[in-house]
Backbone as a ProteinNet text record, in pm:
[ID]
protein_1_A
[PRIMARY]
MNLDFSFLDWSVLSSFVLKGLIFSVQLTLIAMVGGILLGTVLALMRLSGKKWLVIPAAFYVNTLRSIPLVMVILWFFLLIPLLIGQPMGAELSAMITFTVFEAAYFSEIMRAGIQSVPKGQVNAGYAVGMTYGQTMQLIVLPQAFRNMLPVLMTQTIILFQDTSLVYAIGAYDLLKGFEVAGKNFNRPVETYLVAAVVYFVICFSLSMLVRRLQKKIAIIR
[TERTIARY]
12265.7	12164.9	12213.8	12208.8	12251.9	12132.2	12149.9	12044.3	12065.1	11958.5	11964.4	11853.7	11894.2	11797.1	11786.3	11853.1	11859	11723.1	11630.9	11500	11410.3	11447.8	11364.8	11397.6	11365.8	11385	11256.1	11257.6	11141.6	11016.3	11033.3	10916.2	10845.8	10922.2	10863.6	10796.7	10866.4	10811.1	10682.9	10681.5	10562.5	10447.7	10479.3	10375.6	10312.8	10393.4	10344.3	10334.8	10432.6	10444.7	10373.2	10377.5	10323.9	10175.6	10100.3	9956.8	9934.2	10013.6	10000.7	10039.6	10144.9	10188.4	10080.1	10018.1	9912	9796.7	9757.4	9646.7	9684.9	9808.3	9852.7	9848.7	9892.3	9890.4	9747	9662.9	9522.1	9455.2	9477.9	9419.5	9466.6	9595.3	9650.6	9586.4	9575	9519.5	9371.7	9296.2	9153	9129.4	9203.8	9188	9235.2	9338.5	9387.7	9283.1	9232.7	9134.2	9005.6	8953.4	8831.2	8849.3	8965.8	8992.9	9004.3	9067.7	9080.7	8944.1	8862	8729.4	8642.5	8633.7	8553.8	8614.9	8747.9	8816.1	8792.4	8784.9	8757.3	8617	8520.8	8383.7	8380.4	8450.7	8455	8521.7	8628.6	8697.6	8606.4	8531.9	8439.8	8327.5	8282.6	8179.2	8231.1	8355.5	8411.5	8437.8	8458.6	8487.3	8363.7	8249.4	8127.3	8073.1	8107.5	8055.4	7915	7857.7	7722.4	7734.2	7678.6	7696.2	7644.8	7535.9	7479	7568.1	7666.7	7767.9	7898.9	7935.3	8063.4	8068.4	7962.5	7963.6	7978.2	7896.1	7914.4	8048.2	8096	8225.1	8338.3	8333.6	8437.1	8432.2	8312.5	8297.8	8356.3	8327.9	8380.2	8532.7	8589.9	8735.3	8804.6	8758.9	8824.2	8810	8697	8675.5	8769.6	8774.2	8857.9	9006.7	9044.8	9185.6	9228.4	9131	9161.7	9158.2	9128.2	9115.3	9223.7	9291.6	9392	9329.6	9402.2	9351.3	9314.8	9395.8	9369.9	9235.7	9195.6	9065.7	8952.8	8970.5	8868.6	8856.1	8969.9	8968.2	8886.5	8909.5	8837.5	8689.1	8656.9	8516.8	8440.7	8495.2	8426.8	8413	8517.5	8517	8416.5	8401.4	8315	8172.2	8155.7	8024.4	7939.2	8000.3	7920.7	7847.6	7912.4	7836.9	7715.6	7724.1	7609.8	7496.7	7534.3	7433.4	7366.9	7444.9	7389.6	7343.2	7378.7	7330.6	7404.3	7522.3	7601.2	7748.6	7837.6	7981.6	8024.1	8125.7	8170.7	8303.5	8382.1	8512.9	8619.8	8737.4	8845.3	8891.4	8902	8953.7	8859.2	8730.2	8633.3	8622.9	8622.9	8617.8	8736.8	8855.4	8975.9	8966.3	8913.6	8902.1	8808.2	8694.5	8600	8659.3	8720.8	8777.8	8885.2	8978.5	9088.4	9038.7	8939.8	8885.2	8820.9	8739	8670.4	8770.5	8869.8	8967.2	9058.5	9111.6	9206.1	9139	9008.2	8937.3	8953.2	8961	8976.8	9110.5	9214.9	9348	9358.8	9307.6	9309.5	9224.9	9119.9	9035.5	9114.5	9197.2	9277.3	9381	9436.2	9532.7	9465	9347.2	9274.8	9226.5	9187.6	9143.2	9257	9376.3	9492.6	9525.4	9511.5	9539	9441.6	9313	9212.3	9238.3	9274.4	9300.7	9429.6	9517.4	9641.4	9620.1	9505.8	9475.4	9431.8	9493.5	9459.3	9310.4	9255.9	9113	9075.8	9175.9	9147.9	9100.2	9150.5	9107.7	8964	8927.8	8789.5	8696.1	8734.6	8652.2	8641.5	8749	8745.5	8644.7	8638.6	8540.7	8398.7	8374.8	8241.6	8211.3	8314.1	8295	8248.6	8290.4	8250.5	8123.4	8058.2	7928.8	7932	8047.2	8054.3	7987.5	7929.9	7875.1	7987.4	7953.2	8053.2	8108.4	8019.6	8062.6	8151.8	8115.9	8197.4	8333.3	8335.4	8462.1	8555.4	8499.9	8580.7	8630.2	8540.2	8573.7	8674.1	8657.3	8737.4	8860.2	8855.9	8966	9043.2	8970.5	9037.4	9093.2	9009.3	9052.2	9170.8	9176.2	9295.1	9425.3	9422.7	9542.8	9572.8	9467.7	9487.1	9545.7	9494.9	9544.1	9691	9728.5	9869.2	9957.5	9911.6	9990.1	10008.8	9904.6	9905.1	9951.1	9984.9	10019.4	10133.4	10243.6	10349.1	10302.1	10219.1	10168.9	10072.4	9990.9	9899.3	9976.6	10085.8	10167	10237.1	10281	10343.6	10244.3	10121.2	10018.4	9987.5	9999	9976.2	10085.1	10208.1	10316.6	10288.8	10243.8	10206.9	10091.5	9998.7	9885.6	9934	10031.5	10085.9	10148	10219.2	10277.1	10167.8	10060.6	9952.4	9874.4	9885.4	9811.4	9854.8	9974	10019.3	9930.9	9849.8	9763.7	9644.6	9621	9506.7	9531.7	9652.3	9677.9	9577.7	9526.7	9435.5	9305.6	9269.2	9145.1	9173.4	9301.5	9337.6	9343.5	9343.4	9355.3	9495.9	9505.2	9632.4	9704.8	9783.9	9859.4	10006	10089.9	10232	10298.2	10275.2	10335.7	10285.7	10157.4	10100.7	10166.2	10196.9	10264.1	10399.7	10476.7	10606.3	10587.9	10487.8	10463.4	10431.8	10346.5	10310.5	10432	10514.2	10636.3	10728.3	10741	10825.9	10778.1	10646.4	10591.2	10610.4	10594.4	10606.9	10749	10847.6	10987.4	11055.8	10976	11028.7	11145.7	11129.6	11231.8	11165.1	11100	11028.1	11118.6	11236.6	11326.8	11371.2	11411.5	11460.1	11350.2	11230.4	11122.8	11081	11079.4	11044.7	11153.4	11278.5	11386.7	11374.1	11346.7	11330.2	11206.9	11100.4	10979.9	11011.5	11090.6	11129.1	11208.2	11297.3	11376.9	11287	11192.2	11101	11017.6	10962.2	10885.5	10972.7	11097.2	11187.1	11217.2	11249.5	11284.3	11167.1	11047.3	10929.8	10901.9	10898.7	10863.3	10972.4	11099.4	11208.4	11210.3	11186.2	11182.6	11069.8	10953.1	10840.6	10868	10938.3	10973.9	11065.8	11158.2	11246.5	11168.9	11068.3	10984.3	10905.7	10859.7	10786.1	10876.8	10999.6	11093.7	11119.3	11134.5	11154.2	11030.8	10913.4	10788.8	10776	10817.4	10810.5	10898.4	11016.1	11106.1	11048.2	10983.6	10923.6	10809.5	10727.3	10616.6	10670.8	10779.6	10841.4	10891	10943	10991.9	10876.4	10763.4	10645.3	10593.1	10595.3	10549.9	10638.6
4892.3	4922.7	4876.6	4965.3	4934	4888.9	4775.7	4724.7	4777.4	4821.9	4876.7	4813.3	4731	4662.7	4727.8	4837.5	4898.9	4947.3	4976.5	5027.9	4919.2	4792.7	4682.2	4647.5	4739.9	4712.9	4657.6	4634.2	4571.5	4657.4	4789.6	4877	4864.7	4852	4835.7	4699.1	4595.6	4461.1	4449	4506.1	4496.6	4580.5	4688.7	4777	4724.2	4662.5	4621.2	4469.7	4397.3	4254.9	4164.9	4199	4110.5	4081.9	4184.5	4167.2	4065.5	4075.7	3982.8	3841.4	3828.1	3695.4	3628.1	3704.9	3649.7	3598.4	3677.8	3633.7	3510.5	3506.4	3390.2	3263.3	3273.4	3157.8	3118.7	3217.5	3188.5	3120.9	3173.8	3116.7	2973.6	2948.8	2814.4	2716.6	2756	2666.3	2638.7	2743.6	2725.1	2636.3	2662.5	2582.1	2438.8	2420.7	2285.9	2204.9	2261.2	2189.3	2165.3	2271.8	2257.2	2165.3	2175.2	2090.9	1944	1915.2	1775.4	1717.9	1796.6	1747.9	1721.9	1821	1804.7	1699.5	1696.1	1597.3	1455.5	1437	1304	1258.2	1350.5	1317.3	1278.1	1355.2	1324.3	1189.1	1160.3	1032.3	915	929.9	824.2	807	917.5	908.3	830.6	856.3	788.8	641.3	605.8	466.8	390.6	458.2	395.5	287.6	298.6	202	233.5	343	382.8	493.1	468.6	562.5	702.1	711.7	842.9	923.8	858.3	927.7	940.2	836.1	833	938.5	947	1035.3	1182.7	1237.9	1379.6	1408.5	1315.6	1336.5	1335.6	1241.6	1234	1358	1404.8	1525	1645.8	1659.7	1770.6	1769.9	1654.4	1643.6	1666.4	1599.4	1609	1748	1811.5	1945.8	2046.5	2049	2147.7	2121.4	1996.9	1964.7	2000.2	2030.5	2063.1	2212.8	2293.1	2437.9	2508.7	2608	2684.1	2750.9	2749.8	2805.4	2952.5	3029.5	3172.7	3199.3	3111.6	3127.8	3099.7	2998.8	2966.5	3081.9	3140.4	3255.3	3369.3	3398.7	3507.1	3474.5	3349.7	3311	3330.9	3281.1	3294	3440.4	3516.6	3657.2	3739.5	3707.5	3786.8	3733.6	3601.5	3543.4	3527.6	3487.7	3464.5	3590.2	3709.2	3830.7	3854.1	3815.8	3830.1	3735.7	3616.2	3517	3550.3	3600.8	3628.8	3773.6	3857.1	3993.9	4090.5	4052.5	4143.4	4105.4	4203	4172.4	4082.9	4003.5	3908.1	3948.2	4027	4065	3970.4	4024.2	3944.2	3834	3864.7	3766.3	3646.7	3674.4	3565.8	3485.4	3554.9	3486.9	3394.1	3439.7	3357.3	3232.6	3247.9	3133.5	3027.7	3071.2	2976.2	2909.3	2990	2936.4	2833	2864.8	2772.3	2644.3	2654.9	2535	2443.9	2502.7	2424.9	2365.6	2444.5	2398.9	2291.1	2314.3	2218.5	2087.7	2090.4	1966.3	1862.8	1908.8	1816.1	1743.4	1812.4	1751.8	1665.6	1717.1	1638	1512.1	1519.6	1403.5	1288.2	1318.9	1214.8	1157.6	1243.6	1196.2	1102.5	1142.3	1059.1	929.3	936.3	814.4	714.3	764.6	676.3	620.1	703.1	656.9	549.8	568.8	469.3	337.6	347	225.6	155.9	227.6	166	76.9	90.8	6.2	-131	-238.3	-373.5	-403.2	-465.2	-496	-594.4	-670.7	-765.8	-697.4	-577.1	-504.8	-455	-418	-377.6	-496.3	-610.6	-730.4	-773.1	-751.8	-785.6	-697.8	-570.5	-481.2	-526.6	-566.3	-617.4	-746.6	-828.1	-957.7	-943.3	-833.7	-813.9	-729.4	-706.1	-638.4	-489	-433.2	-289.3	-253.2	-134.1	-82.9	-22.4	17.5	81.9	208	288.5	412.3	388	290.9	259	204.6	120.9	64.2	173.1	267.3	378.3	466.5	499.9	593.6	535.6	408.3	349.7	272.4	221.3	135.6	197.9	235.7	275.2	416.9	515.5	654.6	688.3	638.7	668.9	620.5	500.5	448.6	523.8	554.3	626.6	764.7	831.8	966	960.3	859.3	846.2	817.8	731.1	697.4	817.9	900.2	1011.3	1143.2	1142.7	1268.2	1342.6	1276.7	1350.6	1412.3	1338.6	1390.3	1505.7	1495.1	1603.9	1729.7	1712.7	1828.1	1888.4	1803.1	1853.8	1935.4	1886.1	1960.4	2092.6	2094.4	2217.3	2320.2	2274.2	2365.1	2427.4	2344.8	2396.2	2495.4	2464.3	2554.1	2689.6	2689.3	2815.7	2897.2	2829.8	2900	2957.7	2881.5	2925.3	3044.1	3069.5	3183	3314.8	3317.4	3440.6	3477.4	3382.2	3409.5	3498.2	3521.9	3606.9	3752.7	3781.4	3916	3951.4	3848.1	3869.7	3937.2	3922.5	3984.9	4092.7	4126.1	4236.1	4202.6	4074.2	4037.3	4068.8	4101.6	4146	4025.7	3956.2	3841.2	3880	3779.8	3805.2	3876.5	3829.2	3891.5	4034.9	4056	4190.3	4285.5	4234.4	4317.2	4366.1	4275.1	4314.8	4411.7	4387.1	4474.4	4617.7	4630.3	4762.5	4832.9	4756.5	4815.2	4863.5	4785.6	4824.4	4950.1	4962.6	5083	5205.9	5189.2	5303.2	5356.8	5267.4	5310.1	5311.3	5287.6	5286.7	5188.8	5071.3	4966.2	4831.8	4821	4697	4576.2	4596	4483.2	4420.4	4505.5	4455.5	4380.8	4438.2	4374.9	4241.3	4232.9	4105.2	3999.8	4042.7	3949	3896	3986.7	3944.6	3855.8	3887.9	3804.6	3662.5	3649.7	3517.3	3440.2	3510.8	3446.4	3401	3484.8	3450.2	3328.2	3326.9	3209.9	3084.7	3098.7	2983.5	2931.4	3020.8	2979.8	2907.6	2964.7	2903.9	2766.1	2759	2633.2	2527.4	2569.8	2473.7	2418.2	2503.9	2458.6	2358.9	2389	2296.4	2165.9	2172.3	2050.7	1961.4	2022.5	1945.3	1876.5	1946.4	1885.9	1768	1781.6	1672.3	1551	1573.5	1462.7	1390.5	1465.4	1403.3	1324.1	1380.8	1311.4	1183.6	1188.8	1071.3	959.1	995.8	894.8	832.2	914.6	861.8	764.8	800.7	713.8	583	590.5	469.8	377	436.1	355.3	287.7	361.8	305.9	186.4	196.3	86.1	-36.5
10431.2	10532.1	10668.3	10766.5	10901.7	10984.7	11051.9	11138.6	11280.3	11341.6	11477	11560.8	11658.8	11743.9	11881.5	11902.3	12034.9	12084.8	11991	12032	12090.8	12067.2	12115.2	12260.1	12350.9	12493.1	12552.7	12682.4	12747.7	12737.9	12745.5	12738.8	12603.8	12496.9	12364	12352.3	12398.9	12390.6	12472	12591.8	12676.8	12621.2	12553.7	12500.8	12372.2	12286.6	12154.8	12136.3	12187.8	12155.1	12254.6	12382.3	12486.1	12465.3	12429.5	12403.6	12291.6	12186.2	12074.9	12113.1	12193.6	12238.6	12321.7	12411	12495.3	12410.2	12309.9	12224	12143.2	12091.3	12013.2	12097.6	12223.2	12313	12345.6	12374.5	12402.5	12283.6	12165.6	12044.6	12023.5	12047.5	12032	12129.4	12256.1	12358.4	12334.3	12301.3	12276.3	12154.3	12047.3	11925.9	11947.6	12030.1	12058	12134.7	12244.5	12326.8	12247.9	12186.3	12107.7	11988.8	11922.8	11807.2	11842.9	11957.2	12001.1	12037.5	12108.8	12148.2	12025	11936.2	11815.2	11724	11716.5	11634	11682.2	11814.2	11869.6	11831	11838.1	11796.7	11649.6	11566.5	11422.9	11397.4	11472.1	11455.2	11492.4	11602.3	11644.3	11542.3	11483.9	11379.3	11259.3	11218.8	11101.6	11127.7	11253	11287.2	11332.1	11333.7	11384.6	11291.1	11161	11065	11016.2	11065.2	11024.2	10919.6	10802.9	10692.1	10723.2	10798.6	10827.4	10921.2	10984.1	11064	10987.7	10914.4	10843.9	10732.8	10653.3	10535.9	10573.7	10665.5	10699.9	10767	10850.6	10916.4	10814.6	10720.1	10616.6	10527.2	10495.1	10413.3	10484.4	10612.5	10694	10693.9	10726.4	10738.6	10604.3	10501.7	10371	10309.6	10334.2	10279	10342.7	10474.4	10542.7	10521.5	10508.8	10484.8	10342.8	10255.7	10116.2	10088.2	10191.1	10173.7	10254.4	10195.4	10271.7	10394.3	10504.7	10629.3	10616	10543.8	10533.3	10464.5	10373.1	10308.3	10405.7	10489	10590.2	10689.7	10727.6	10818.8	10759.3	10632.6	10565.9	10551.3	10517.6	10503.4	10633	10743.2	10871.3	10910.8	10889.1	10930.5	10849.7	10720.9	10633.4	10624.1	10628.2	10603.5	10728.9	10840.8	10961.8	11007.3	11007.9	11044.6	10955	10826.7	10737.9	10777	10826.3	10863.6	10996.2	11091.5	11224.7	11238.5	11142.9	11142.4	11232.3	11280.7	11364.2	11355.9	11374	11367.8	11482.7	11458.4	11558.7	11621	11551.7	11602.4	11551.8	11525.4	11467.5	11561.9	11692	11787	11801.7	11822.6	11837.2	11708.4	11596.2	11466.7	11449	11489.4	11477.6	11565.2	11686.9	11777.8	11722.3	11668.3	11610.2	11486.7	11401	11277.1	11304.8	11393.5	11420.7	11486.3	11574.7	11638.1	11534.4	11447.3	11344	11245.1	11206	11106.6	11164	11282.7	11340.2	11377.9	11401.9	11434.6	11324.3	11199.1	11087.1	11095.5	11137.5	11148.7	11274.7	11385.8	11509	11494.5	11412	11388.7	11327.8	11228.3	11164.3	11260.5	11345.5	11445.3	11544.1	11592.4	11688	11623.7	11498.9	11429.2	11418.7	11386.1	11379.1	11517.2	11620	11755.8	11800.3	11769.1	11805.1	11733	11605.8	11528.3	11571.8	11642.3	11689.6	11811.6	11877.8	11994	11943.6	11993.8	11946.2	11958.2	11854.1	11854.9	11964.5	12009.4	12116.5	12243.7	12269.7	12388.4	12373.7	12251.4	12226.1	12245.1	12190.3	12205.1	12351.2	12426.1	12568.6	12641.6	12601.3	12661.6	12633.3	12508.7	12474.1	12550.2	12572.9	12638.3	12782.9	12848	12988.6	12998.8	12885.1	12887.4	12865.6	12825.5	12800.4	12668.8	12664.4	12540.3	12456.6	12332.4	12245.7	12311	12367.3	12431.7	12551.7	12634.9	12752.9	12713.1	12609.4	12563	12512.8	12436.6	12386.4	12499.6	12592	12698.8	12798.1	12835.1	12942.6	12894.5	12772.7	12726.1	12610.4	12505.4	12380.8	12386.2	12419.7	12412.2	12502.7	12628.2	12710.1	12646.6	12587.8	12522.4	12393.3	12317	12191.3	12218.2	12321.2	12353.4	12394.6	12471.4	12511.6	12390.7	12302.5	12183.1	12091.5	12082.2	11988.1	12050.7	12179.6	12247	12178.3	12140	12069.4	11937.5	11862.9	11736.1	11760.2	11864.5	11899.3	11935.9	12010	12048.6	11927.2	11835.4	11712.8	11631	11621.4	11550.1	11620.4	11752.7	11828	11798.9	11781.6	11744.5	11608.1	11513.7	11381.9	11394.9	11483.9	11508.7	11558.2	11649.6	11699.7	11586	11498.3	11382.6	11293.4	11275.9	11186.8	11242.1	11372.7	11428.4	11365.7	11305.9	11240.2	11121.7	11071.8	10956.5	10991.2	11120.3	11156.9	11118.3	11067.9	11016.3	10907.3	10839	10726.3	10768.3	10896.2	10944.3	11049.3	11066.5	11155	11302.5	11338.9	11479.9	11530.2	11658.5	11714.8	11776.9	11694.7	11742.7	11761.9	11784.7	11809.7	11693.2	11572.1	11454.3	11436.2	11462.2	11451	11550	11669.8	11768.9	11720.9	11660.5	11605.4	11488.4	11407.3	11293	11338.4	11440.2	11490.9	11549.6	11623.6	11679.4	11568.5	11463	11351.2	11282.5	11268.5	11205.3	11293.9	11424.3	11514.9	11521.3	11509	11517.9	11381.7	11276.1	11140.1	11125.6	11186.7	11180.7	11148.7	11033.6	11003.1	10984.3	10925.5	10899.9	11031.5	11125.4	11254.1	11330.2	11329.8	11406.3	11345.1	11212.2	11148.6	11173	11175.9	11207	11349.6	11443.2	11582.7	11596.5	11523.7	11527	11481.2	11374.7	11325	11430.4	11500.4	11605	11719.5	11758.4	11867.9	11831.6	11711.6	11667.5	11666.8	11619.3	11614.2	11754.3	11846.6	11983.2	12049.3	12035.9	12098	12038.1	11906.3	11839	11854.3	11849	11865.5	12008.2	12106.4	12246.6	12267.7	12211.1	12223	12150.2	12037.6	11963.3	12045.8	12119.6	12205.5	12318.1	12370.7	12474.3	12418.6	12295.8	12232	12212.4	12174.5	12154.9	12286.6	12395	12526.8	12567.6	12541	12572.5	12491.3	12365.8	12278.6	12331.5	12381.2	12437.9	12563.8	12646.9	12769.3	12738.5	12639.2	12600.9	12542.2	12467.6	12411.4	12521.4	12629.6	12742	12813.2	12829.9	12895.2	12817.8	12684.7	12601.1	12617.3
[MASK]
+++++++++++++++++++++++++++++++++++++++++++++++++++++++++++++++++++++++++++++++++++++++++++++++++++++++++++++++++++++++++++++++++++++++++++++++++++++++++++++++++++++++++++++++++++++++++++++++++++++++++++++++++++++++++++++

């Protein structure tokens, strides 16, 4: 079998692939920001020491971490329209699903980051009259976020890779763009090979940035 990549010029990439790349990046950023915010709330609930907060947060995190992402994608896409009585669309469904799912993973990262801050600093906050919320907001969370930034970025890279799973509900992501191009030019092997290279280049480049960031944070410490 002869491989021919000559058809993959800029016009093809801009017509089929660029739209998918934009959505994949948007989905990654939205799920990252939403996941970190929701994950931080879940982490604080688990560390609160109050059972009525700890139990539901632990159930949420452990349940979602035990279910394959593609199943969660399908559940949200198929079940939520039945509950609300109207279709939601593949793109919106994917954004909600990834935010909810990734929050479980970001929660564990944030919990580890919060626990990495010395308890003496927390006690110092209480000693000067700060409340639990003020201590977390002004002392603990800024340090925890800095400590966990490389791990958060690594999880974001994994999140970008996982966006390819939205094929299950027909959303037009980066992989879907290559797939459509391959079908239109009857060159599926070539397009999937190029897609693999593109994913590798993006993820490897981001991994190198994370390593540099990790070294800088180590120097600051």
